[in-house]
CSV table of C-alpha atoms and ligand atoms in Angstrom, one decimal:
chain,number,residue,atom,x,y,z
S,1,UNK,CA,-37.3,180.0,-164.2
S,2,UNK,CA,-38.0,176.3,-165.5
S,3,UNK,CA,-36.6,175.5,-169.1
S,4,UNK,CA,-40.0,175.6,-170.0
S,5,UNK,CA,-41.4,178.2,-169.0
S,6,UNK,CA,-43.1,180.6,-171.5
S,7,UNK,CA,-41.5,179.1,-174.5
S,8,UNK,CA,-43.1,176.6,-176.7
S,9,UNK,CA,-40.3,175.0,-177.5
S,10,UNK,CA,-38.4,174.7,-174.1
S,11,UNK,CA,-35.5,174.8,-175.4
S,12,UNK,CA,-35.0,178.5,-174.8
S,13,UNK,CA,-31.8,179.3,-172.0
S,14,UNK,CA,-31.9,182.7,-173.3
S,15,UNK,CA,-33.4,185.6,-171.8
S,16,UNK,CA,-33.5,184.9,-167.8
S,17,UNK,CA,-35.8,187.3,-166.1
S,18,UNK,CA,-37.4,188.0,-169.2
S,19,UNK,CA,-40.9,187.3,-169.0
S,20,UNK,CA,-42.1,186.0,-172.6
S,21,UNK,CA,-39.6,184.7,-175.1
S,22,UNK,CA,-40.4,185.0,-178.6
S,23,UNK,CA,-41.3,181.1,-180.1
S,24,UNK,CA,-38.7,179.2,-181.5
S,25,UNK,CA,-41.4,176.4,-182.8
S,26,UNK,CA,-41.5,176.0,-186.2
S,27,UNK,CA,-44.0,173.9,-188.7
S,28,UNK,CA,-41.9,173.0,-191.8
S,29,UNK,CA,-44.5,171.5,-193.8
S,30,UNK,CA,-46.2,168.9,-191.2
S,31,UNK,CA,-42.9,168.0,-189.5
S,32,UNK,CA,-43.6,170.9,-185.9
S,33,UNK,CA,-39.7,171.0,-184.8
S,34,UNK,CA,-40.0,172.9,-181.3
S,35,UNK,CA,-36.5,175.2,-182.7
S,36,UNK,CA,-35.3,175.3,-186.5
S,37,UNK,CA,-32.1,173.5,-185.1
S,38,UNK,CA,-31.5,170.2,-186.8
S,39,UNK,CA,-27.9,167.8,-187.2
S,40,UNK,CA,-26.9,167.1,-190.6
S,41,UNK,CA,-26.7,163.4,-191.9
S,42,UNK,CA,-23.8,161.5,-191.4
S,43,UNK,CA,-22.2,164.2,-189.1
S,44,UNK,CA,-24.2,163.0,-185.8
S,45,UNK,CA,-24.5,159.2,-186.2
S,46,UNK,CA,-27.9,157.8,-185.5
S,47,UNK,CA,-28.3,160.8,-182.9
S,48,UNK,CA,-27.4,158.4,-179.9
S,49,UNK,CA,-23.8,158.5,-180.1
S,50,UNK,CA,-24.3,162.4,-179.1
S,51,UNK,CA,-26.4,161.6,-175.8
S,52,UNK,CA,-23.3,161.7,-173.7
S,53,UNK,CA,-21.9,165.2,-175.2
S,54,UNK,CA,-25.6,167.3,-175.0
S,55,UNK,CA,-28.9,167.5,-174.4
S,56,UNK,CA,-30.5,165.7,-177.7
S,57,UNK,CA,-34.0,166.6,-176.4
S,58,UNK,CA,-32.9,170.4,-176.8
S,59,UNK,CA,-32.6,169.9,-180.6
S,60,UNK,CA,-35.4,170.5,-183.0
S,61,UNK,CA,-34.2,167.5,-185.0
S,62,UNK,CA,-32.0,165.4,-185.4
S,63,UNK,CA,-30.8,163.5,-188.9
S,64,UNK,CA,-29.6,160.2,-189.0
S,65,UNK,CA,-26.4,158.7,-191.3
S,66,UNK,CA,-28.1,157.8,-194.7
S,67,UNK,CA,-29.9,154.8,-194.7
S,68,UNK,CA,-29.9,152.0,-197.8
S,69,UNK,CA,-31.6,148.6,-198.1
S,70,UNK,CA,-28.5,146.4,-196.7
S,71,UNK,CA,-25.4,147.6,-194.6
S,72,UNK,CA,-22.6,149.1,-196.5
S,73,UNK,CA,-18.6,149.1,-195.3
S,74,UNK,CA,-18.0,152.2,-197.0
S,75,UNK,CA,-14.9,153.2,-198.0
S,76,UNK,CA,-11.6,152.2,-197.1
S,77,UNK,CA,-9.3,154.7,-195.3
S,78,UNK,CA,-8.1,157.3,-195.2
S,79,UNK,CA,-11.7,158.6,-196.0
S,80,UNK,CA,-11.4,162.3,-194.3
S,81,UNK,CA,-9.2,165.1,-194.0
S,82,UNK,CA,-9.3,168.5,-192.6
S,83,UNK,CA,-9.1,171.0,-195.4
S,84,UNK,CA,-8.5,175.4,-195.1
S,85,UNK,CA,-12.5,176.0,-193.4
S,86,UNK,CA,-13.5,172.8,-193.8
S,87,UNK,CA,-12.9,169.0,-194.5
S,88,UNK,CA,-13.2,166.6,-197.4
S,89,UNK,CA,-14.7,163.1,-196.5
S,90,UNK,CA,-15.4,160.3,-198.5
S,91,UNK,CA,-17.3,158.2,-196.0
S,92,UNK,CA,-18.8,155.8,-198.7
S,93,UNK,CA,-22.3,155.7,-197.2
S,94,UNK,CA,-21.3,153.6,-194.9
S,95,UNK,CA,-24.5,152.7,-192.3
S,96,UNK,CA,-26.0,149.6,-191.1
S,97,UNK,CA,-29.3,149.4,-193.3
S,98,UNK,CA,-32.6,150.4,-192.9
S,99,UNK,CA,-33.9,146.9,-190.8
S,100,UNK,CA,-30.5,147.3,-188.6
S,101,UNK,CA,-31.9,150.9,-188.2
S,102,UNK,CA,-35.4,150.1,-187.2
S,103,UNK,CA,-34.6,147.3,-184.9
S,104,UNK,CA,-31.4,148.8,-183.0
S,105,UNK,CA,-31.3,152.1,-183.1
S,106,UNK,CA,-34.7,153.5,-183.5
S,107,UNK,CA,-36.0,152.5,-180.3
S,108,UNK,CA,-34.1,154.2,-178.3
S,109,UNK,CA,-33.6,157.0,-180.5
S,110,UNK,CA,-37.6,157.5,-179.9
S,111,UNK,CA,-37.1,158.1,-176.2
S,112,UNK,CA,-35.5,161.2,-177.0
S,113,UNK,CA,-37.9,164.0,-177.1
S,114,UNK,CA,-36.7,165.2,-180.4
S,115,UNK,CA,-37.6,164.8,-184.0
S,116,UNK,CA,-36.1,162.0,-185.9
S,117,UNK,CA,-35.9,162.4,-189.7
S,118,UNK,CA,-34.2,159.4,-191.6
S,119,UNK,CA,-31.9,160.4,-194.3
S,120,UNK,CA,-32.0,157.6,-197.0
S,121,UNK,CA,-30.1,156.7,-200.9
S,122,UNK,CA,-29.8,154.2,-203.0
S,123,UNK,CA,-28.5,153.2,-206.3
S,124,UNK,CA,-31.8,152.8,-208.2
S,125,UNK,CA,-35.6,154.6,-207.9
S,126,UNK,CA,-36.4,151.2,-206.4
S,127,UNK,CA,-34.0,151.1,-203.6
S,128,UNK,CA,-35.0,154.6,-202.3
S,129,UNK,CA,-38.3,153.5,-202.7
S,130,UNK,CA,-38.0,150.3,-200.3
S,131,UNK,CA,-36.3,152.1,-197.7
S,132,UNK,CA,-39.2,155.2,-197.9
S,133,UNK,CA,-41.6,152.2,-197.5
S,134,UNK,CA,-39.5,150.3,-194.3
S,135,UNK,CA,-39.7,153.5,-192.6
S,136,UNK,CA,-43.5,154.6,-193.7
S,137,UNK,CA,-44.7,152.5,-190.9
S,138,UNK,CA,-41.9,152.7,-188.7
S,139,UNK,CA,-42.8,154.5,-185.3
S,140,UNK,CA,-40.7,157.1,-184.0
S,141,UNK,CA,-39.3,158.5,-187.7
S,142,UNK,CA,-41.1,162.2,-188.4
S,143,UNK,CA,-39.9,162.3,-191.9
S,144,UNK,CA,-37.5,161.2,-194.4
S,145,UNK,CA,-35.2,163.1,-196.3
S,146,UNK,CA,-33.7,161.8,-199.7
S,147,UNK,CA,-30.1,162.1,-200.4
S,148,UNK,CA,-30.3,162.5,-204.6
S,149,UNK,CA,-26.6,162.9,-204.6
S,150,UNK,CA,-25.9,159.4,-205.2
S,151,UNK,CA,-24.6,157.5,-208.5
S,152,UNK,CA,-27.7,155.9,-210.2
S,153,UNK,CA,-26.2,152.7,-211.4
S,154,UNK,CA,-28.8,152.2,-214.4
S,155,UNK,CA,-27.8,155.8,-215.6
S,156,UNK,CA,-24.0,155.0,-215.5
S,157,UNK,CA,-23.3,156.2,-212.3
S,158,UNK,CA,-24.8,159.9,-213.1
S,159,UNK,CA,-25.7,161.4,-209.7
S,160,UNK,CA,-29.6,161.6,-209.6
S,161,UNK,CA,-29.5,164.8,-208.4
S,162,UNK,CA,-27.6,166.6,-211.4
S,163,UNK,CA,-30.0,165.6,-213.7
S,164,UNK,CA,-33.5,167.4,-212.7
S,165,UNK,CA,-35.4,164.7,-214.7
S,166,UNK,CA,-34.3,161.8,-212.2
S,167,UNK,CA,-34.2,163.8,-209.2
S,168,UNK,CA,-38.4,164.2,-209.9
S,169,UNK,CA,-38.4,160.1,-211.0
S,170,UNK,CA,-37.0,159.3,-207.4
S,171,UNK,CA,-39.0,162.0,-205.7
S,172,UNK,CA,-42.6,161.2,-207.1
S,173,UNK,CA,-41.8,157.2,-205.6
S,174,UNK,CA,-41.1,157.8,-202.6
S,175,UNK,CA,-43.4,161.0,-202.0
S,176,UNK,CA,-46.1,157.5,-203.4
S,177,UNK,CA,-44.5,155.5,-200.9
S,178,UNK,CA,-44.2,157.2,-197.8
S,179,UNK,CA,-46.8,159.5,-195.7
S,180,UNK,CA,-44.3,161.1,-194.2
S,181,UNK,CA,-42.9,164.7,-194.6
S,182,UNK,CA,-40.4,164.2,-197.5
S,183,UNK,CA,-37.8,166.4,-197.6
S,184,UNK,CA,-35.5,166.4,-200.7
S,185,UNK,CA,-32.2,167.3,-200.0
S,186,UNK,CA,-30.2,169.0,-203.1
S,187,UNK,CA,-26.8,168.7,-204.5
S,188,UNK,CA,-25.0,171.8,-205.4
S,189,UNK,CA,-23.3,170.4,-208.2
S,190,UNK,CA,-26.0,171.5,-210.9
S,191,UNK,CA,-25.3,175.1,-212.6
S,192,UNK,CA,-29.1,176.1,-212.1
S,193,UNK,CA,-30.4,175.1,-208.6
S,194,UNK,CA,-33.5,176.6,-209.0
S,195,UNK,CA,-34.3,174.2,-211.9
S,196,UNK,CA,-33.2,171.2,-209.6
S,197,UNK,CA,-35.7,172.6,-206.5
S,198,UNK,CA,-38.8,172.9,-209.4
S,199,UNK,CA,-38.5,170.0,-210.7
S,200,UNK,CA,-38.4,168.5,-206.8
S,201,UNK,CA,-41.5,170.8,-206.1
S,202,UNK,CA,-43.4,169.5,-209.1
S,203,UNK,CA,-42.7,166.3,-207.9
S,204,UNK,CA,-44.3,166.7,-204.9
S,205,UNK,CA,-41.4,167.2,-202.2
S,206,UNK,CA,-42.7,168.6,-199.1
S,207,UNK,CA,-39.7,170.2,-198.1
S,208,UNK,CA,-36.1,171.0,-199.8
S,209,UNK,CA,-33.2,170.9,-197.7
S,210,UNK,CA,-29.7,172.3,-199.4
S,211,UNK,CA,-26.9,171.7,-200.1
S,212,UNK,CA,-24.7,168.5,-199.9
S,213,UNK,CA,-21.3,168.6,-200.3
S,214,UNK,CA,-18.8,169.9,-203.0
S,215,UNK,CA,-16.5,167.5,-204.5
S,216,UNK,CA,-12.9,168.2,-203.8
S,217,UNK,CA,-9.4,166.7,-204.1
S,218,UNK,CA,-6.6,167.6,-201.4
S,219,UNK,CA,-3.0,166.2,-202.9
S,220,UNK,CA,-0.2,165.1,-200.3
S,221,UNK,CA,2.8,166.3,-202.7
S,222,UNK,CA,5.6,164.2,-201.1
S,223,UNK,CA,3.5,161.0,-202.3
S,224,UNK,CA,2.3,162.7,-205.1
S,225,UNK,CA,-1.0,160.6,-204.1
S,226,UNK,CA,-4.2,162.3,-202.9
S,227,UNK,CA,-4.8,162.4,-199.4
S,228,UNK,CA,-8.5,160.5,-199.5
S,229,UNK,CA,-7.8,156.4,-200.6
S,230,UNK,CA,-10.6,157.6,-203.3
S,231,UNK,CA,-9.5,161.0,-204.9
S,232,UNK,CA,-11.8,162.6,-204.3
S,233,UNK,CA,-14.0,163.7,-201.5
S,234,UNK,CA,-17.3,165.9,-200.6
S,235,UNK,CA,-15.8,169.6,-199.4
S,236,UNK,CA,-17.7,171.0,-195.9
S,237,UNK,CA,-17.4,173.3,-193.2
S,238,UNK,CA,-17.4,177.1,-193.2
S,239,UNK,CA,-15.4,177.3,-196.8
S,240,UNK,CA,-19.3,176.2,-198.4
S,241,UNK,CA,-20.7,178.6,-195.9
S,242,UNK,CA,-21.3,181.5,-199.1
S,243,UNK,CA,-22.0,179.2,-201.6
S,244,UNK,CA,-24.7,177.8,-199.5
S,245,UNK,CA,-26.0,180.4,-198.1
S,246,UNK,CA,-26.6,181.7,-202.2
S,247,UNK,CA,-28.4,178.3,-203.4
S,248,UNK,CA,-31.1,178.7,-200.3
S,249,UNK,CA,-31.8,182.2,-201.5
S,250,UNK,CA,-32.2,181.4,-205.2
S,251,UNK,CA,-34.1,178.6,-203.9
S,252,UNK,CA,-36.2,180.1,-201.3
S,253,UNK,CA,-37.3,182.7,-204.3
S,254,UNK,CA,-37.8,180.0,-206.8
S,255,UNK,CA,-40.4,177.3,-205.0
S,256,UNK,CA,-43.1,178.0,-202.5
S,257,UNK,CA,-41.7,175.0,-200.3
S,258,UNK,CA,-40.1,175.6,-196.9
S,259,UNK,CA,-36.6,175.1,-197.5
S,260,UNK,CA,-33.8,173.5,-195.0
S,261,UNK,CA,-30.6,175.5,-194.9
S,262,UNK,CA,-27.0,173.7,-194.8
S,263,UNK,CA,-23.5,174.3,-195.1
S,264,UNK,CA,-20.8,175.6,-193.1
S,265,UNK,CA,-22.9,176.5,-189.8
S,266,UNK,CA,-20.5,176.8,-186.7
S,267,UNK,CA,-22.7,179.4,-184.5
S,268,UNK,CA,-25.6,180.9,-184.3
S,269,UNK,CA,-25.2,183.6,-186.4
S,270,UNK,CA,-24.2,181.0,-189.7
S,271,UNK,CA,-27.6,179.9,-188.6
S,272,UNK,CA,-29.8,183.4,-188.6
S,273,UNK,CA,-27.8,184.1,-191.9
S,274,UNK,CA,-29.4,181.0,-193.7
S,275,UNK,CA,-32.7,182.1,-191.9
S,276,UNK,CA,-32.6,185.7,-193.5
S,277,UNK,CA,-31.7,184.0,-196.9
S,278,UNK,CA,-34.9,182.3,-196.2
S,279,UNK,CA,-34.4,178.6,-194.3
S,280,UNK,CA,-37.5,177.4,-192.2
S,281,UNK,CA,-34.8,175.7,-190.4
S,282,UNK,CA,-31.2,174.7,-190.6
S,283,UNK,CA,-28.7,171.7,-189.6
S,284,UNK,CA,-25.5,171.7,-188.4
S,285,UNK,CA,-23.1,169.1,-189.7
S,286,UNK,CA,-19.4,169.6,-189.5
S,287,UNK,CA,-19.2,171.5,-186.8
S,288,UNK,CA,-20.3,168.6,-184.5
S,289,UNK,CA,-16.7,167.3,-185.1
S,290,UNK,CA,-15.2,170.4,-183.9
S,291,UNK,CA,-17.4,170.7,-180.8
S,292,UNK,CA,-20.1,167.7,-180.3
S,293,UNK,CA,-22.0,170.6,-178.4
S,294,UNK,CA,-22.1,173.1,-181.3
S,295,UNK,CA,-26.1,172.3,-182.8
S,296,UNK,CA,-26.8,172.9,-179.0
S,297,UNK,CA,-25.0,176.4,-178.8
S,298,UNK,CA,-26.6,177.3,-182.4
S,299,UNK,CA,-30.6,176.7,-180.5
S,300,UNK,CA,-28.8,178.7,-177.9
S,301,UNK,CA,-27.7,181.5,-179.9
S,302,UNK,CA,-30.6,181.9,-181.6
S,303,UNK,CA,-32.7,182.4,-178.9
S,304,UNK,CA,-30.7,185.2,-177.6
S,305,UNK,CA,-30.5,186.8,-181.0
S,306,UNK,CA,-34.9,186.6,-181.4
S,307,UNK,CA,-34.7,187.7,-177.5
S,308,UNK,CA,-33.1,190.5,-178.7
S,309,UNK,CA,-34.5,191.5,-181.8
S,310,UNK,CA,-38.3,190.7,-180.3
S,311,UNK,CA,-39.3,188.5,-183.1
S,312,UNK,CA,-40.3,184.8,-183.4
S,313,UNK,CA,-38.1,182.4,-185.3
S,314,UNK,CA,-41.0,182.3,-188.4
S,315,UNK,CA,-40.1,185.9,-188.5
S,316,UNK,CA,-36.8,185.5,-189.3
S,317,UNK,CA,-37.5,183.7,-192.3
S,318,UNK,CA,-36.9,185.3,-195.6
S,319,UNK,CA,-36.1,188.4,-193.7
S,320,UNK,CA,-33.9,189.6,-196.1
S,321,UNK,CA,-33.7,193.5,-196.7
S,322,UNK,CA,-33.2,194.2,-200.5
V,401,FMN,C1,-18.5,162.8,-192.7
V,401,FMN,C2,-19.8,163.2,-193.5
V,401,FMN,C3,-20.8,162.3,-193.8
V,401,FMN,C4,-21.9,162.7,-194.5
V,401,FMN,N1,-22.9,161.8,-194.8
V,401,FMN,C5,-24.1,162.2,-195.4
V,401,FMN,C6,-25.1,161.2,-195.7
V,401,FMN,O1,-25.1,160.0,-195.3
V,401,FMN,N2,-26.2,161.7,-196.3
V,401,FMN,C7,-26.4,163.0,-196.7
V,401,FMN,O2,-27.4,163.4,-197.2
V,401,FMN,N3,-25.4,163.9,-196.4
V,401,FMN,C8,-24.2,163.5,-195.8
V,401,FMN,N4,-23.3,164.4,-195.5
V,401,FMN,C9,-23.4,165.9,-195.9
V,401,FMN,C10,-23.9,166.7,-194.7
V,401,FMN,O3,-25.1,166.2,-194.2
V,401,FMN,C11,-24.0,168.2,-195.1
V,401,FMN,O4,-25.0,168.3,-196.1
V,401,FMN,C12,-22.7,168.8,-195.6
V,401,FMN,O5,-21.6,168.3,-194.8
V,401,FMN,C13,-22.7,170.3,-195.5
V,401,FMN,O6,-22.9,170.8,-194.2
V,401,FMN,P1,-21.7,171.2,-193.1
V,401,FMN,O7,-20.8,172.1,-193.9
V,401,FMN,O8,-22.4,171.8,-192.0
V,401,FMN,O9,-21.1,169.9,-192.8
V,401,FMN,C14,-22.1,164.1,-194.9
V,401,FMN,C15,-21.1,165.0,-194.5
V,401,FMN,C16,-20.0,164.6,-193.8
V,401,FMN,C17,-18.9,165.6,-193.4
């Protein structure tokens, strides 16, 4: 039997001999990925650093580093370090700008027979809104996703996305400047993530994708000096997994937007649970540093899981018993 065969998506090893496989296609809000199955920004590069290590083509998506108006360093090292479940990085946003992006990567990245979203920041509403606008007419790029967990420099350095008055400020500029899918992609540093994913709806986000990291600090006590050159770092891996899973439910029950499940996946069945809690879709992020292969083995697993339970991957969605 050809990849293909019977199966929208074609990415479907599952169920040999089997005559129809349930789809794996799914429409989150305009952007059609042919399997929920995305990578997670800044865990997969710009997608083409991956092409020796799996199929890219077999992903329903793939999410680039975050993209700013110039090129940023980033940090100085050491910038990540494995934690219990998980790992704290403090990468610094480091990425080669959004015209570097356009011109280098993108054109290659577009002969993959995947979905490209571009994850962007910035330090002002302006900054994400010139990026949004670089990429509007930028062929190749499916949507954009907007990191809001980023220090707005007007405000103090206040993330945008605590606050759910400036997470909607940056939101309604770019969802002006772009007609492309925008996906809003939440911090879980608020104490009410349902407000946060209103105000974003209100806004006029397409799509909400959850959660970002979890600020951390790991402490090497023979220095008496943290680990990370900054202090502090973004916690991810399976030790988020729960907490994740949580904001996607309380956010799947507070909006009517599809919503984008992160945090922790490592197999398949991290990815089904996020799809019970109610994701459209999910990304895999830390787990590509484990095993470069692992967002392949999740489209994998999920098609023998829907094989078995005889349902389509819109089924799955918010299939939560109570
Ligand atoms: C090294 C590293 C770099 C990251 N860079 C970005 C980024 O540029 N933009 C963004 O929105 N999220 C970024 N993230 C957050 C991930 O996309 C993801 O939301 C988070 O790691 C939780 O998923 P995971 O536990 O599967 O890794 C980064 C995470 C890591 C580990």
């Amino acid at each position: 039997m050809k990849k293909n065969d019977n199966n929208k998506t074609g990415n479907n090893k599952a169920g040999k001999g089997v005559t129809k496989l349930p789809s794996m296609a799914v429409n989150v809000a305009g952007l059609k990925l042919s399997n929920p199955v995305m990578t997670a920004s800044g865990t997969f590069g710009y997608g083409l650093e991956f092409a020796p290590y799996l199929d890219l083509s077999r992903l329903g998506g793939v999410v680039v580093k975050g993209l700013s108006p110039k090129p940023r360093p980033g940090n100085p090292g050491p910038r990540i370090v494995e934690t219990p479940c998980g790992m704290l990085n403090a990468i610094g946003l480091q990425n080669v700008g959004v015209d570097a992006f356009i011109e280098e990567k993108l054109p290659k990245l577009r002969k993959v027979k995947t979905r490209v979203i571009a994850n962007i920041f910035g330090e002002s509403v302006a900054d994400y809104v010139l990026v949004a606008k670089k990429l509007d007419g930028a062929r190749g790029v499916h949507a954009v996703e907007i990191n809001i967990s980023c220090p707005n420099v007007k405000k103090g350095g206040m993330s945008f996305g605590v606050n759910p008055k400036e997470a909607a400020r940056v939101v309604r500029a770019v969802r002006k400047a772009t007609a492309l899918p925008v996906i809003t992609k939440l911090s879980p540093n608020v104490s009410d993530i349902a407000e946060m994913a209103r105000a974003v709806e209100e806004a006029g986000s397409d799509v909400i994708s959850l959660i970002n990291t979890i600020p951390g600090m790991v402490i090497d006590i023979e220095k008496r000096m943290p680990v990370i050159a900054r202090g502090i770092g973004g916690l991810s891996g399976p030790a988020i997994r729960p907490i994740a899973v949580r904001m996607v439910n309380e956010v799947y029950n507070a909006v009517s937007l599809p919503v984008i499940g992160i945090g922790g996946i490592m197999n398949a069945s991290d990815a089904i649970e996020f799809m019970i809690a109610g994701a459209s879709a999910v990304q895999v992020g830390t787990a590509s540093f484990v095993d470069p292969q692992a967002a392949e083995k999740v489209v994998d697993g999920i098609a023998d899981y829907l094989v078995r339970h005889k349902m389509s991957a819109k089924k799955l969605t918010g299939s939560l018993q109570k």
